[in-house]
């Protein structure tokens, strides 16, 4: 990774299964000619995503890093700085956990906060340094219904996601005037991806046609945010299926 390339770079943290949102985002940005740097904790999953992008004619690299560990995020950013100018950064880490509130351990609460909130801060801090160095770009965060309201048994997840949303607003207000478009995307509904397909196929079936968010449609929305003219930037975008109650 010592040789810098000429194409713009997108860094996507929280990339797992090929049939997951992180991978779908990687494919969408690669389709537009960006060099995609995917990071996550699973080398095998990252490599599968990279190989899939290369098979479609795109360019991608895998960087193993845990977003909740500061030294690993800094090391990842240093690797990405050698690839080319960073123009987009997407924090897509999600760790939805469910536990009855009175049975929720401090350890699980902290783990959830560390992955979503602390991880989001570390990623945003390091990515913003690179975006400023390249003259600006987009910094996008994946949120959830829990970003807006808490309910049992998701107290830990809601607290962590609400913190991430507030973080996105803070970054938007500070770095928007420096040409960094910061946006938070609320995913309000089930995603028709690997996680729900494997864990709750009957639930997906009950939702019916277009009752769950399609990966490609979500990815199109992120690309739209990245390409928005700066005279009319969106700070928060909520996405849900047409029949999802809210």
PDB file of C-alpha atoms in Angstrom:
ATOM      1  CA  UNK A   1       0.000   0.000   0.000  1.00  0.00           C
ATOM      2  CA  UNK A   2       2.986   2.319  -0.253  1.00  0.00           C
ATOM      3  CA  UNK A   3       2.128   3.496  -3.793  1.00  0.00           C
ATOM      4  CA  UNK A   4      -0.573   6.135  -3.977  1.00  0.00           C
ATOM      5  CA  UNK A   5      -3.215   5.757  -6.687  1.00  0.00           C
ATOM      6  CA  UNK A   6      -4.986   8.498  -8.562  1.00  0.00           C
ATOM      7  CA  UNK A   7      -8.647   7.541  -8.130  1.00  0.00           C
ATOM      8  CA  UNK A   8     -10.682   8.942  -5.233  1.00  0.00           C
ATOM      9  CA  UNK A   9     -11.084   6.668  -2.219  1.00  0.00           C
ATOM     10  CA  UNK A  10     -14.082   5.707  -0.100  1.00  0.00           C
ATOM     11  CA  UNK A  11     -13.529   4.141   3.316  1.00  0.00           C
ATOM     12  CA  UNK A  12     -16.375   1.969   4.571  1.00  0.00           C
ATOM     13  CA  UNK A  13     -16.172   0.655   8.144  1.00  0.00           C
ATOM     14  CA  UNK A  14     -18.459  -2.136   9.279  1.00  0.00           C
ATOM     15  CA  UNK A  15     -18.302  -4.413   6.245  1.00  0.00           C
ATOM     16  CA  UNK A  16     -19.270  -8.025   6.845  1.00  0.00           C
ATOM     17  CA  UNK A  17     -21.261 -10.477   4.766  1.00  0.00           C
ATOM     18  CA  UNK A  18     -21.415 -10.128   0.986  1.00  0.00           C
ATOM     19  CA  UNK A  19     -25.204  -9.859   1.345  1.00  0.00           C
ATOM     20  CA  UNK A  20     -24.948  -7.075   3.928  1.00  0.00           C
ATOM     21  CA  UNK A  21     -25.322  -3.307   3.754  1.00  0.00           C
ATOM     22  CA  UNK A  22     -21.608  -2.555   4.042  1.00  0.00           C
ATOM     23  CA  UNK A  23     -20.845  -4.751   1.043  1.00  0.00           C
ATOM     24  CA  UNK A  24     -23.716  -3.237  -0.946  1.00  0.00           C
ATOM     25  CA  UNK A  25     -22.360   0.247  -0.251  1.00  0.00           C
ATOM     26  CA  UNK A  26     -18.905  -0.876  -1.337  1.00  0.00           C
ATOM     27  CA  UNK A  27     -20.233  -2.225  -4.637  1.00  0.00           C
ATOM     28  CA  UNK A  28     -22.248   0.951  -5.285  1.00  0.00           C
ATOM     29  CA  UNK A  29     -19.306   3.300  -4.793  1.00  0.00           C
ATOM     30  CA  UNK A  30     -16.953   1.009  -6.715  1.00  0.00           C
ATOM     31  CA  UNK A  31     -19.388   1.139  -9.635  1.00  0.00           C
ATOM     32  CA  UNK A  32     -18.799   4.887  -9.787  1.00  0.00           C
ATOM     33  CA  UNK A  33     -15.049   4.459 -10.083  1.00  0.00           C
ATOM     34  CA  UNK A  34     -13.921   4.982  -6.495  1.00  0.00           C
ATOM     35  CA  UNK A  35     -11.271   2.821  -4.914  1.00  0.00           C
ATOM     36  CA  UNK A  36     -13.082   1.125  -2.038  1.00  0.00           C
ATOM     37  CA  UNK A  37     -11.309   0.448   1.259  1.00  0.00           C
ATOM     38  CA  UNK A  38     -13.456  -1.899   3.336  1.00  0.00           C
ATOM     39  CA  UNK A  39     -12.692  -2.413   7.008  1.00  0.00           C
ATOM     40  CA  UNK A  40     -14.066  -4.759   9.614  1.00  0.00           C
ATOM     41  CA  UNK A  41     -13.061  -7.500  12.009  1.00  0.00           C
ATOM     42  CA  UNK A  42     -13.400 -10.560   9.751  1.00  0.00           C
ATOM     43  CA  UNK A  43     -10.608 -11.028   7.172  1.00  0.00           C
ATOM     44  CA  UNK A  44     -12.499 -13.758   5.310  1.00  0.00           C
ATOM     45  CA  UNK A  45     -15.655 -11.677   4.911  1.00  0.00           C
ATOM     46  CA  UNK A  46     -13.704  -8.609   3.838  1.00  0.00           C
ATOM     47  CA  UNK A  47     -11.785 -10.584   1.245  1.00  0.00           C
ATOM     48  CA  UNK A  48     -14.989 -12.034  -0.187  1.00  0.00           C
ATOM     49  CA  UNK A  49     -16.363  -8.519  -0.647  1.00  0.00           C
ATOM     50  CA  UNK A  50     -13.127  -7.343  -2.276  1.00  0.00           C
ATOM     51  CA  UNK A  51     -13.061 -10.286  -4.666  1.00  0.00           C
ATOM     52  CA  UNK A  52     -16.683  -9.667  -5.623  1.00  0.00           C
ATOM     53  CA  UNK A  53     -15.956  -6.030  -6.452  1.00  0.00           C
ATOM     54  CA  UNK A  54     -12.887  -6.931  -8.489  1.00  0.00           C
ATOM     55  CA  UNK A  55     -14.892  -9.539 -10.397  1.00  0.00           C
ATOM     56  CA  UNK A  56     -17.254  -6.721 -11.443  1.00  0.00           C
ATOM     57  CA  UNK A  57     -14.339  -4.610 -12.655  1.00  0.00           C
ATOM     58  CA  UNK A  58     -14.008  -2.410  -9.581  1.00  0.00           C
ATOM     59  CA  UNK A  59     -11.056  -1.703  -7.320  1.00  0.00           C
ATOM     60  CA  UNK A  60     -11.062  -2.558  -3.617  1.00  0.00           C
ATOM     61  CA  UNK A  61      -8.768  -3.339  -0.715  1.00  0.00           C
ATOM     62  CA  UNK A  62      -9.445  -4.955   2.656  1.00  0.00           C
ATOM     63  CA  UNK A  63      -8.206  -3.549   5.959  1.00  0.00           C
ATOM     64  CA  UNK A  64      -8.791  -5.535   9.128  1.00  0.00           C
ATOM     65  CA  UNK A  65      -9.647  -3.154  11.968  1.00  0.00           C
ATOM     66  CA  UNK A  66     -11.944  -3.031  14.967  1.00  0.00           C
ATOM     67  CA  UNK A  67     -13.622   0.388  14.986  1.00  0.00           C
ATOM     68  CA  UNK A  68     -13.848   0.342  18.779  1.00  0.00           C
ATOM     69  CA  UNK A  69     -10.061   0.161  19.235  1.00  0.00           C
ATOM     70  CA  UNK A  70      -8.309   3.494  18.747  1.00  0.00           C
ATOM     71  CA  UNK A  71      -4.936   2.108  17.676  1.00  0.00           C
ATOM     72  CA  UNK A  72      -6.551  -0.038  14.970  1.00  0.00           C
ATOM     73  CA  UNK A  73      -8.595   2.854  13.582  1.00  0.00           C
ATOM     74  CA  UNK A  74      -5.508   5.075  13.444  1.00  0.00           C
ATOM     75  CA  UNK A  75      -3.521   2.326  11.726  1.00  0.00           C
ATOM     76  CA  UNK A  76      -6.323   1.851   9.185  1.00  0.00           C
ATOM     77  CA  UNK A  77      -6.438   5.576   8.434  1.00  0.00           C
ATOM     78  CA  UNK A  78      -2.694   5.606   7.880  1.00  0.00           C
ATOM     79  CA  UNK A  79      -3.044   2.786   5.352  1.00  0.00           C
ATOM     80  CA  UNK A  80      -5.886   4.575   3.590  1.00  0.00           C
ATOM     81  CA  UNK A  81      -3.895   7.812   3.385  1.00  0.00           C
ATOM     82  CA  UNK A  82      -1.451   5.934   1.133  1.00  0.00           C
ATOM     83  CA  UNK A  83      -4.148   4.843  -1.309  1.00  0.00           C
ATOM     84  CA  UNK A  84      -5.178   8.230  -2.655  1.00  0.00           C
ATOM     85  CA  UNK A  85      -7.427  11.175  -1.771  1.00  0.00           C
ATOM     86  CA  UNK A  86     -10.255  10.193   0.566  1.00  0.00           C
ATOM     87  CA  UNK A  87     -13.523  11.651  -0.734  1.00  0.00           C
ATOM     88  CA  UNK A  88     -16.115   9.594   1.152  1.00  0.00           C
ATOM     89  CA  UNK A  89     -16.206   7.823   4.507  1.00  0.00           C
ATOM     90  CA  UNK A  90     -19.080   5.672   5.748  1.00  0.00           C
ATOM     91  CA  UNK A  91     -19.495   4.372   9.293  1.00  0.00           C
ATOM     92  CA  UNK A  92     -21.749   1.332   8.990  1.00  0.00           C
ATOM     93  CA  UNK A  93     -20.965  -0.535  12.205  1.00  0.00           C
ATOM     94  CA  UNK A  94     -24.045  -2.050  13.804  1.00  0.00           C
ATOM     95  CA  UNK A  95     -24.339  -4.228  16.866  1.00  0.00           C
ATOM     96  CA  UNK A  96     -28.001  -4.428  17.769  1.00  0.00           C
ATOM     97  CA  UNK A  97     -28.344  -6.282  21.063  1.00  0.00           C
ATOM     98  CA  UNK A  98     -31.500  -7.144  22.976  1.00  0.00           C
ATOM     99  CA  UNK A  99     -31.700  -7.764  26.714  1.00  0.00           C
ATOM    100  CA  UNK A 100     -34.315  -7.141  29.404  1.00  0.00           C
ATOM    101  CA  UNK A 101     -33.276  -3.874  30.976  1.00  0.00           C
ATOM    102  CA  UNK A 102     -32.880  -5.187  34.534  1.00  0.00           C
ATOM    103  CA  UNK A 103     -30.779  -8.051  33.191  1.00  0.00           C
ATOM    104  CA  UNK A 104     -28.596  -5.798  31.040  1.00  0.00           C
ATOM    105  CA  UNK A 105     -25.018  -6.032  32.282  1.00  0.00           C
ATOM    106  CA  UNK A 106     -22.671  -3.086  32.435  1.00  0.00           C
ATOM    107  CA  UNK A 107     -20.281  -5.051  30.232  1.00  0.00           C
ATOM    108  CA  UNK A 108     -22.841  -5.520  27.438  1.00  0.00           C
ATOM    109  CA  UNK A 109     -23.947  -1.889  27.691  1.00  0.00           C
ATOM    110  CA  UNK A 110     -20.344  -0.726  27.382  1.00  0.00           C
ATOM    111  CA  UNK A 111     -19.609  -3.092  24.485  1.00  0.00           C
ATOM    112  CA  UNK A 112     -22.596  -1.726  22.595  1.00  0.00           C
ATOM    113  CA  UNK A 113     -21.582   1.876  23.261  1.00  0.00           C
ATOM    114  CA  UNK A 114     -17.968   1.139  22.316  1.00  0.00           C
ATOM    115  CA  UNK A 115     -18.905  -0.319  18.930  1.00  0.00           C
ATOM    116  CA  UNK A 116     -21.445   2.311  17.847  1.00  0.00           C
ATOM    117  CA  UNK A 117     -20.627   5.530  19.691  1.00  0.00           C
ATOM    118  CA  UNK A 118     -16.930   5.402  20.514  1.00  0.00           C
ATOM    119  CA  UNK A 119     -16.241   3.585  17.254  1.00  0.00           C
ATOM    120  CA  UNK A 120     -18.178   6.221  15.349  1.00  0.00           C
ATOM    121  CA  UNK A 121     -16.177   8.997  16.987  1.00  0.00           C
ATOM    122  CA  UNK A 122     -12.801   7.361  16.311  1.00  0.00           C
ATOM    123  CA  UNK A 123     -13.719   6.659  12.693  1.00  0.00           C
ATOM    124  CA  UNK A 124     -15.125  10.131  12.117  1.00  0.00           C
ATOM    125  CA  UNK A 125     -12.134  11.849  13.704  1.00  0.00           C
ATOM    126  CA  UNK A 126      -9.571  10.007  11.599  1.00  0.00           C
ATOM    127  CA  UNK A 127     -11.652  10.083   8.401  1.00  0.00           C
ATOM    128  CA  UNK A 128     -12.293  13.812   8.760  1.00  0.00           C
ATOM    129  CA  UNK A 129      -8.563  14.494   8.953  1.00  0.00           C
ATOM    130  CA  UNK A 130      -8.157  12.751   5.586  1.00  0.00           C
ATOM    131  CA  UNK A 131     -11.224  14.402   4.050  1.00  0.00           C
ATOM    132  CA  UNK A 132      -9.929  17.846   5.000  1.00  0.00           C
ATOM    133  CA  UNK A 133      -6.543  16.986   3.507  1.00  0.00           C
ATOM    134  CA  UNK A 134      -8.256  16.104   0.219  1.00  0.00           C
ATOM    135  CA  UNK A 135     -10.324  19.289   0.081  1.00  0.00           C
ATOM    136  CA  UNK A 136     -13.566  17.880   1.450  1.00  0.00           C
ATOM    137  CA  UNK A 137     -15.976  15.042   0.822  1.00  0.00           C
ATOM    138  CA  UNK A 138     -18.746  13.169   2.566  1.00  0.00           C
ATOM    139  CA  UNK A 139     -18.919  11.550   5.997  1.00  0.00           C
ATOM    140  CA  UNK A 140     -21.965   9.308   6.345  1.00  0.00           C
ATOM    141  CA  UNK A 141     -23.290   7.403   9.360  1.00  0.00           C
ATOM    142  CA  UNK A 142     -25.703   4.472   9.395  1.00  0.00           C
ATOM    143  CA  UNK A 143     -28.373   4.930  12.042  1.00  0.00           C
ATOM    144  CA  UNK A 144     -31.464   2.978  13.029  1.00  0.00           C
ATOM    145  CA  UNK A 145     -34.953   3.417  14.410  1.00  0.00           C
ATOM    146  CA  UNK A 146     -33.269   3.263  17.820  1.00  0.00           C
ATOM    147  CA  UNK A 147     -31.366   6.455  16.974  1.00  0.00           C
ATOM    148  CA  UNK A 148     -34.601   8.373  17.482  1.00  0.00           C
ATOM    149  CA  UNK A 149     -36.370   6.536  20.279  1.00  0.00           C
ATOM    150  CA  UNK A 150     -35.612   3.931  22.885  1.00  0.00           C
ATOM    151  CA  UNK A 151     -37.753   0.965  23.806  1.00  0.00           C
ATOM    152  CA  UNK A 152     -37.212  -2.329  25.598  1.00  0.00           C
ATOM    153  CA  UNK A 153     -35.357  -4.617  25.239  1.00  0.00           C
ATOM    154  CA  UNK A 154     -32.976  -2.343  23.314  1.00  0.00           C
ATOM    155  CA  UNK A 155     -31.838   0.125  25.983  1.00  0.00           C
ATOM    156  CA  UNK A 156     -28.132  -0.327  25.246  1.00  0.00           C
ATOM    157  CA  UNK A 157     -28.540  -0.163  21.472  1.00  0.00           C
ATOM    158  CA  UNK A 158     -30.790   2.900  21.640  1.00  0.00           C
ATOM    159  CA  UNK A 159     -28.382   4.769  23.910  1.00  0.00           C
ATOM    160  CA  UNK A 160     -25.450   3.964  21.633  1.00  0.00           C
ATOM    161  CA  UNK A 161     -27.267   4.894  18.416  1.00  0.00           C
ATOM    162  CA  UNK A 162     -28.647   8.108  19.887  1.00  0.00           C
ATOM    163  CA  UNK A 163     -25.095   9.026  20.823  1.00  0.00           C
ATOM    164  CA  UNK A 164     -23.936   8.343  17.279  1.00  0.00           C
ATOM    165  CA  UNK A 165     -26.684  10.562  15.882  1.00  0.00           C
ATOM    166  CA  UNK A 166     -25.658  13.416  18.185  1.00  0.00           C
ATOM    167  CA  UNK A 167     -22.059  12.887  17.133  1.00  0.00           C
ATOM    168  CA  UNK A 168     -23.034  13.245  13.468  1.00  0.00           C
ATOM    169  CA  UNK A 169     -24.724  16.564  14.224  1.00  0.00           C
ATOM    170  CA  UNK A 170     -21.648  17.838  16.036  1.00  0.00           C
ATOM    171  CA  UNK A 171     -19.377  16.909  13.133  1.00  0.00           C
ATOM    172  CA  UNK A 172     -21.821  18.430  10.633  1.00  0.00           C
ATOM    173  CA  UNK A 173     -21.873  21.772  12.423  1.00  0.00           C
ATOM    174  CA  UNK A 174     -18.102  21.918  12.826  1.00  0.00           C
ATOM    175  CA  UNK A 175     -16.897  20.580   9.485  1.00  0.00           C
ATOM    176  CA  UNK A 176     -19.725  21.400   7.082  1.00  0.00           C
ATOM    177  CA  UNK A 177     -18.296  24.919   6.583  1.00  0.00           C
ATOM    178  CA  UNK A 178     -14.995  23.214   5.694  1.00  0.00           C
ATOM    179  CA  UNK A 179     -16.630  21.329   2.802  1.00  0.00           C
ATOM    180  CA  UNK A 180     -17.264  18.032   4.600  1.00  0.00           C
ATOM    181  CA  UNK A 181     -20.838  16.872   4.077  1.00  0.00           C
ATOM    182  CA  UNK A 182     -21.882  14.982   7.212  1.00  0.00           C
ATOM    183  CA  UNK A 183     -25.142  13.027   7.054  1.00  0.00           C
ATOM    184  CA  UNK A 184     -26.902  10.514   9.279  1.00  0.00           C
ATOM    185  CA  UNK A 185     -29.122   7.853   7.676  1.00  0.00           C
ATOM    186  CA  UNK A 186     -31.944   6.391   9.766  1.00  0.00           C
ATOM    187  CA  UNK A 187     -32.720   2.862   8.594  1.00  0.00           C
ATOM    188  CA  UNK A 188     -36.283   2.415   9.842  1.00  0.00           C
ATOM    189  CA  UNK A 189     -37.288  -1.137   9.021  1.00  0.00           C
ATOM    190  CA  UNK A 190     -35.909  -4.579   8.320  1.00  0.00           C
ATOM    191  CA  UNK A 191     -33.128  -4.867   5.751  1.00  0.00           C
ATOM    192  CA  UNK A 192     -33.501  -7.694   3.246  1.00  0.00           C
ATOM    193  CA  UNK A 193     -29.941  -8.869   3.782  1.00  0.00           C
ATOM    194  CA  UNK A 194     -27.952 -11.783   5.133  1.00  0.00           C
ATOM    195  CA  UNK A 195     -28.732 -11.191   8.801  1.00  0.00           C
ATOM    196  CA  UNK A 196     -32.518 -11.142   8.532  1.00  0.00           C
ATOM    197  CA  UNK A 197     -32.579 -13.731   5.736  1.00  0.00           C
ATOM    198  CA  UNK A 198     -30.697 -16.213   7.901  1.00  0.00           C
ATOM    199  CA  UNK A 199     -32.269 -15.427  11.287  1.00  0.00           C
ATOM    200  CA  UNK A 200     -35.854 -14.543  10.442  1.00  0.00           C
ATOM    201  CA  UNK A 201     -36.858 -15.759   6.974  1.00  0.00           C
ATOM    202  CA  UNK A 202     -40.488 -16.203   8.054  1.00  0.00           C
ATOM    203  CA  UNK A 203     -40.593 -12.576   9.175  1.00  0.00           C
ATOM    204  CA  UNK A 204     -39.338 -11.441   5.785  1.00  0.00           C
ATOM    205  CA  UNK A 205     -41.990 -13.529   4.088  1.00  0.00           C
ATOM    206  CA  UNK A 206     -44.703 -11.919   6.212  1.00  0.00           C
ATOM    207  CA  UNK A 207     -43.517  -8.455   5.249  1.00  0.00           C
ATOM    208  CA  UNK A 208     -44.331  -9.247   1.641  1.00  0.00           C
ATOM    209  CA  UNK A 209     -43.109  -7.609  -1.544  1.00  0.00           C
ATOM    210  CA  UNK A 210     -41.042  -4.470  -0.862  1.00  0.00           C
ATOM    211  CA  UNK A 211     -41.864  -4.775   2.840  1.00  0.00           C
ATOM    212  CA  UNK A 212     -38.160  -4.739   3.741  1.00  0.00           C
ATOM    213  CA  UNK A 213     -35.476  -2.325   2.620  1.00  0.00           C
ATOM    214  CA  UNK A 214     -33.481  -3.623  -0.342  1.00  0.00           C
ATOM    215  CA  UNK A 215     -29.724  -3.324  -0.118  1.00  0.00           C
ATOM    216  CA  UNK A 216     -29.331  -1.766  -3.554  1.00  0.00           C
ATOM    217  CA  UNK A 217     -31.982   0.871  -2.851  1.00  0.00           C
ATOM    218  CA  UNK A 218     -30.310   1.878   0.411  1.00  0.00           C
ATOM    219  CA  UNK A 219     -26.947   2.086  -1.357  1.00  0.00           C
ATOM    220  CA  UNK A 220     -28.454   4.385  -4.001  1.00  0.00           C
ATOM    221  CA  UNK A 221     -29.563   6.739  -1.218  1.00  0.00           C
ATOM    222  CA  UNK A 222     -26.026   6.910   0.191  1.00  0.00           C
ATOM    223  CA  UNK A 223     -24.644   7.670  -3.257  1.00  0.00           C
ATOM    224  CA  UNK A 224     -27.244  10.421  -3.611  1.00  0.00           C
ATOM    225  CA  UNK A 225     -26.062  11.971  -0.345  1.00  0.00           C
ATOM    226  CA  UNK A 226     -22.451  11.789  -1.474  1.00  0.00           C
ATOM    227  CA  UNK A 227     -23.226  13.590  -4.743  1.00  0.00           C
ATOM    228  CA  UNK A 228     -25.557  16.301  -3.370  1.00  0.00           C
ATOM    229  CA  UNK A 229     -24.630  19.870  -4.320  1.00  0.00           C
ATOM    230  CA  UNK A 230     -23.427  21.749  -1.289  1.00  0.00           C
ATOM    231  CA  UNK A 231     -26.035  24.491  -1.680  1.00  0.00           C
ATOM    232  CA  UNK A 232     -28.626  21.955  -0.456  1.00  0.00           C
ATOM    233  CA  UNK A 233     -27.073  19.320   1.790  1.00  0.00           C
ATOM    234  CA  UNK A 234     -29.121  16.814   3.756  1.00  0.00           C
ATOM    235  CA  UNK A 235     -27.975  16.253   7.335  1.00  0.00           C
ATOM    236  CA  UNK A 236     -30.409  13.459   8.139  1.00  0.00           C
ATOM    237  CA  UNK A 237     -32.257  11.110   5.809  1.00  0.00           C
ATOM    238  CA  UNK A 238     -34.710   8.479   6.982  1.00  0.00           C
ATOM    239  CA  UNK A 239     -35.420   5.403   4.862  1.00  0.00           C
ATOM    240  CA  UNK A 240     -38.260   2.942   5.362  1.00  0.00           C
ATOM    241  CA  UNK A 241     -40.434   0.611   3.272  1.00  0.00           C
ATOM    242  CA  UNK A 242     -43.633   2.130   1.937  1.00  0.00           C
ATOM    243  CA  UNK A 243     -45.825   0.255   4.420  1.00  0.00           C
ATOM    244  CA  UNK A 244     -43.617   0.538   7.509  1.00  0.00           C
ATOM    245  CA  UNK A 245     -45.549   2.318  10.312  1.00  0.00           C
ATOM    246  CA  UNK A 246     -43.873   5.314  11.961  1.00  0.00           C
TER     247      UNK A 246
END
